[in-house]
XYZ file of C-alpha atoms in Angstrom:
323
model
C 25.753 56.001 -24.021
C 28.780 55.404 -20.681
C 32.315 57.718 -21.080
C 35.033 56.253 -21.364
C 36.329 57.217 -17.419
C 32.893 54.938 -16.278
C 33.571 52.448 -18.604
C 36.549 51.814 -16.710
C 35.728 51.906 -13.565
C 32.642 48.343 -14.397
C 31.584 45.700 -12.479
C 30.458 42.642 -13.564
C 27.048 43.110 -11.659
C 26.526 46.765 -13.098
C 25.987 45.308 -16.462
C 24.225 42.449 -15.426
C 20.646 41.800 -13.915
C 21.159 38.804 -11.559
C 17.481 39.419 -9.905
C 15.145 36.762 -12.414
C 18.544 34.154 -12.588
C 18.518 34.223 -8.101
C 15.255 34.162 -7.614
C 14.107 31.215 -10.266
C 16.580 29.264 -8.388
C 15.631 30.864 -5.118
C 12.033 29.229 -5.711
C 13.395 26.328 -6.795
C 15.616 24.734 -3.780
C 12.759 26.805 -1.363
C 9.165 25.892 -2.894
C 9.705 21.678 -1.617
C 9.767 20.364 1.821
C 11.277 18.308 0.695
C 14.643 20.648 0.050
C 16.817 21.763 2.918
C 19.755 23.878 3.481
C 22.477 20.822 4.560
C 23.975 20.195 7.996
C 27.126 20.817 7.813
C 28.313 20.668 11.515
C 31.040 17.393 10.918
C 30.768 15.704 8.251
C 28.857 13.058 10.303
C 25.903 15.846 10.110
C 26.162 16.060 6.378
C 26.406 11.847 5.347
C 23.330 11.674 8.247
C 21.749 14.253 6.265
C 22.031 13.112 2.616
C 20.935 9.513 3.859
C 17.880 11.637 5.445
C 14.208 9.164 4.445
C 11.251 10.870 5.291
C 7.971 10.187 5.589
C 6.498 14.083 5.404
C 5.665 16.585 2.398
C 4.855 16.780 -0.325
C 2.452 12.780 -1.206
C 3.083 12.021 2.236
C 1.606 11.537 5.277
C 0.550 15.493 7.816
C 2.559 14.756 11.869
C -0.743 15.192 13.295
C -2.324 12.182 10.569
C 0.140 10.057 11.976
C -0.280 7.327 14.442
C 1.731 5.431 15.818
C 0.991 2.064 13.351
C 3.149 4.024 10.476
C 6.251 5.802 13.580
C 6.711 2.583 14.583
C 10.006 -0.451 13.952
C 8.980 -2.511 11.716
C 10.848 -6.221 10.976
C 9.882 -5.019 7.344
C 12.582 -1.936 8.252
C 15.756 -4.771 8.921
C 18.776 -3.983 7.205
C 16.767 -0.823 5.118
C 15.710 1.504 7.550
C 17.367 2.363 10.766
C 15.476 1.330 14.260
C 17.038 3.344 16.552
C 18.572 7.345 14.401
C 15.243 9.588 14.884
C 14.135 12.055 15.600
C 12.428 12.587 19.016
C 10.191 15.130 19.013
C 6.574 15.762 17.040
C 8.648 13.608 14.118
C 9.462 10.068 15.592
C 9.397 7.734 12.971
C 8.085 9.128 9.783
C 11.712 10.881 9.987
C 14.473 7.905 9.506
C 17.948 6.824 8.489
C 18.915 4.403 6.523
C 20.638 1.873 7.780
C 24.526 0.831 6.223
C 24.225 -1.587 3.810
C 20.675 -0.609 2.241
C 20.374 1.294 -1.415
C 17.364 2.033 -4.217
C 16.440 -0.609 -6.869
C 15.344 0.527 -9.819
C 11.743 0.724 -8.728
C 11.985 3.260 -5.388
C 12.125 -0.096 -3.250
C 15.027 -0.236 -0.742
C 16.654 -3.553 -1.003
C 20.194 -5.224 1.157
C 22.478 -7.333 0.494
C 22.679 -10.869 2.288
C 25.095 -12.981 1.380
C 24.196 -16.658 0.049
C 24.188 -20.682 2.152
C 23.992 -23.430 -0.158
C 24.108 -26.732 1.618
C 24.711 -24.759 4.560
C 28.287 -23.799 3.981
C 27.877 -20.177 2.773
C 29.869 -18.148 -0.788
C 30.876 -15.198 -1.434
C 28.040 -14.566 -3.046
C 25.781 -11.981 -2.261
C 21.897 -11.239 -2.760
C 20.309 -7.490 -1.967
C 16.550 -8.798 -1.214
C 13.260 -5.837 -1.111
C 11.383 -6.676 2.065
C 8.898 -8.423 -0.108
C 11.828 -11.179 -0.879
C 13.409 -11.516 2.252
C 9.629 -12.935 3.318
C 10.514 -16.021 0.955
C 13.801 -17.217 2.271
C 15.435 -18.514 5.604
C 17.699 -16.362 6.779
C 20.586 -17.006 8.835
C 22.720 -13.884 11.580
C 25.981 -11.873 10.656
C 28.064 -13.890 14.510
C 26.573 -17.776 12.915
C 30.385 -20.115 13.741
C 31.705 -20.425 9.807
C 34.233 -22.834 9.897
C 36.945 -20.362 8.402
C 38.481 -23.451 5.089
C 35.508 -24.858 4.101
C 33.127 -21.758 4.394
C 30.778 -24.218 6.335
C 28.027 -23.757 9.094
C 29.729 -25.557 12.151
C 27.054 -25.062 14.830
C 24.318 -28.063 14.928
C 20.670 -25.373 15.291
C 21.422 -22.017 13.685
C 19.740 -18.575 14.482
C 17.488 -17.872 12.025
C 14.838 -15.789 10.361
C 12.069 -16.938 8.662
C 8.947 -14.318 6.939
C 9.769 -12.234 10.898
C 9.947 -14.762 12.903
C 13.017 -16.497 14.549
C 13.527 -20.446 14.521
C 15.996 -22.274 14.874
C 16.750 -24.456 12.544
C 19.480 -26.645 10.508
C 22.471 -25.735 8.472
C 21.021 -27.041 5.349
C 17.781 -25.058 5.683
C 19.522 -22.028 6.014
C 19.522 -20.215 2.472
C 21.114 -16.494 2.457
C 22.814 -14.778 6.122
C 23.931 -11.404 6.883
C 26.091 -8.727 5.228
C 27.231 -7.950 9.364
C 25.457 -7.427 12.443
C 25.928 -3.229 11.880
C 23.580 -3.796 8.773
C 20.819 -3.225 10.232
C 21.466 0.261 12.016
C 22.642 4.062 10.779
C 25.983 5.617 9.968
C 25.529 7.276 13.617
C 24.439 4.755 15.292
C 26.983 2.435 14.187
C 29.906 4.816 15.202
C 28.555 3.578 18.978
C 30.987 1.277 21.142
C 28.987 -0.940 22.181
C 26.456 -0.688 20.351
C 24.074 -3.536 21.895
C 25.148 -3.259 25.652
C 23.125 0.567 25.468
C 19.699 1.003 26.266
C 17.530 1.858 22.297
C 16.604 5.361 23.675
C 19.923 6.240 24.975
C 21.914 5.320 21.792
C 18.775 6.993 19.956
C 19.951 10.507 22.138
C 23.488 9.349 21.623
C 23.253 9.417 18.083
C 21.411 12.445 16.919
C 24.197 14.395 19.462
C 27.107 13.148 17.328
C 25.467 14.710 14.674
C 25.381 18.000 16.456
C 29.507 18.321 17.623
C 31.721 20.983 16.498
C 34.349 20.021 15.272
C 37.707 20.657 17.717
C 40.729 22.689 17.115
C 42.924 19.131 17.525
C 40.266 16.062 16.103
C 41.736 13.483 18.468
C 40.309 10.374 16.799
C 38.722 7.736 18.999
C 40.548 5.092 20.965
C 37.570 3.188 21.081
C 36.461 2.642 17.849
C 34.155 0.228 15.907
C 36.570 0.438 12.596
C 33.461 2.728 10.462
C 35.170 5.785 10.982
C 37.886 5.443 8.565
C 34.403 4.397 5.514
C 33.477 7.471 7.551
C 35.827 10.067 7.418
C 36.484 9.116 3.322
C 32.827 8.798 2.349
C 31.681 12.180 3.260
C 33.958 14.372 1.427
C 35.514 16.032 3.844
C 39.455 14.052 3.410
C 42.078 14.655 0.573
C 42.876 10.989 -1.457
C 44.995 9.930 -3.121
C 43.429 9.756 -7.026
C 47.628 8.110 -7.968
C 49.816 6.710 -6.251
C 53.123 8.208 -6.585
C 55.824 9.337 -4.281
C 55.011 12.901 -2.875
C 56.611 15.548 -4.345
C 55.999 19.021 -2.230
C 53.789 19.876 0.379
C 52.825 22.880 1.216
C 49.595 23.765 4.246
C 48.239 24.688 0.745
C 48.701 21.535 -2.108
C 50.361 19.057 -1.894
C 51.830 16.902 -5.427
C 52.075 13.604 -6.068
C 54.522 11.541 -8.707
C 52.457 9.359 -9.976
C 54.071 6.017 -10.335
C 55.035 5.160 -14.249
C 52.284 1.918 -14.250
C 50.295 4.530 -13.483
C 50.661 7.332 -15.936
C 48.466 7.873 -18.630
C 51.254 8.566 -21.783
C 51.612 11.790 -23.382
C 50.863 13.443 -20.026
C 52.833 14.947 -17.417
C 53.161 12.643 -14.560
C 52.006 14.946 -11.200
C 48.570 15.047 -9.653
C 47.983 18.569 -7.606
C 45.634 18.533 -5.129
C 44.797 22.182 -3.904
C 43.604 21.731 0.110
C 40.554 24.311 0.904
C 41.874 26.605 3.749
C 40.277 27.885 6.836
C 36.329 28.124 5.081
C 32.624 28.736 6.579
C 30.442 25.540 6.510
C 27.312 25.751 6.189
C 26.895 26.185 9.681
C 29.498 28.602 10.929
C 31.784 26.059 11.478
C 35.463 26.079 10.374
C 36.401 23.871 7.165
C 39.880 23.411 6.770
C 42.216 20.798 5.407
C 45.731 19.092 6.717
C 48.300 17.275 4.768
C 49.357 14.736 6.196
C 51.954 13.432 4.731
C 55.770 14.471 4.256
C 58.205 14.755 1.406
C 58.997 11.192 -0.299
C 56.333 10.146 1.265
C 55.438 6.501 -1.198
C 51.614 6.314 -1.187
C 48.582 4.642 -3.184
C 46.070 4.711 -5.133
C 43.233 5.994 -2.128
C 45.378 6.701 0.891
C 45.005 9.575 2.602
C 46.307 12.850 2.258
C 45.182 15.155 3.724
C 42.781 15.731 7.573
C 39.798 17.564 6.877
C 37.107 19.071 9.955
C 36.750 16.598 12.443
C 39.125 13.908 11.270
C 42.057 13.029 12.186
C 44.586 10.459 9.976
C 41.590 10.022 7.538
C 38.962 8.655 10.732
C 35.935 10.950 11.825
C 37.251 12.716 15.260
C 33.983 14.061 17.284
C 35.120 14.869 20.732
C 38.105 14.462 22.540
C 39.448 11.089 24.717
């Protein structure tokens, strides 16, 4: 039996044996080849690690057995797997990155979006096609010239592809069109300005090295960007976004208080949103995670606006280096 003095000084870890729980968790997360410790050096490395596609692991290939054919870029990678971003070592071509707009369908196949074209007119309808379905259609490039008003393809002959073959066809033969020129590459590769003017090997090194950038003390957003910096910063979750629109009531280094707009407030609730910021926390790679408010008292904000910058972001844009 515990004495009075002893029971007063008890800590939770004296009463509970956490070994069985922690060993079960450690075994669950540590036993699989594909369970990895998240790369958290900067927001880009985090988002890239989550979008990785691997041919290794249980039920997959081994490095020794995989030949050249498996590692090579294939026509069906178009819009699904990035042809650029892959490791340089023995894993080249076995570990890939998901392309910008790719997503998984219910059967686990990668699909990529295309704009529907009917009678030479580009519509707003977007269809996701798997590699097998894509082979049945004639697909134009994203930069084919289109009349803004009517949506018609203006050129007499349009560069298109069918079943992996490239050709020039008349607009009436085209059935689909790419969504964006960047749809063939990954997030990291699409951050490189003028990617089309770079040698593929150097672009591969560039997209791999961006992931190793240590967060700056004073981040600077790039003077020359590609337009995906904001999406990348926001989707990585490193910034703080307004859940509802309103007016900033109070700001300090640790929290932001927003008085919600009347039309967005829920009846019977206090119409105030409080955002507590993360201050000087350690990341998995021992880099610094710190959120800084970028709004002032009295500012009007809308839903989705960036309220605070995180690590390696400047005014809600990804900022990996200095200009």
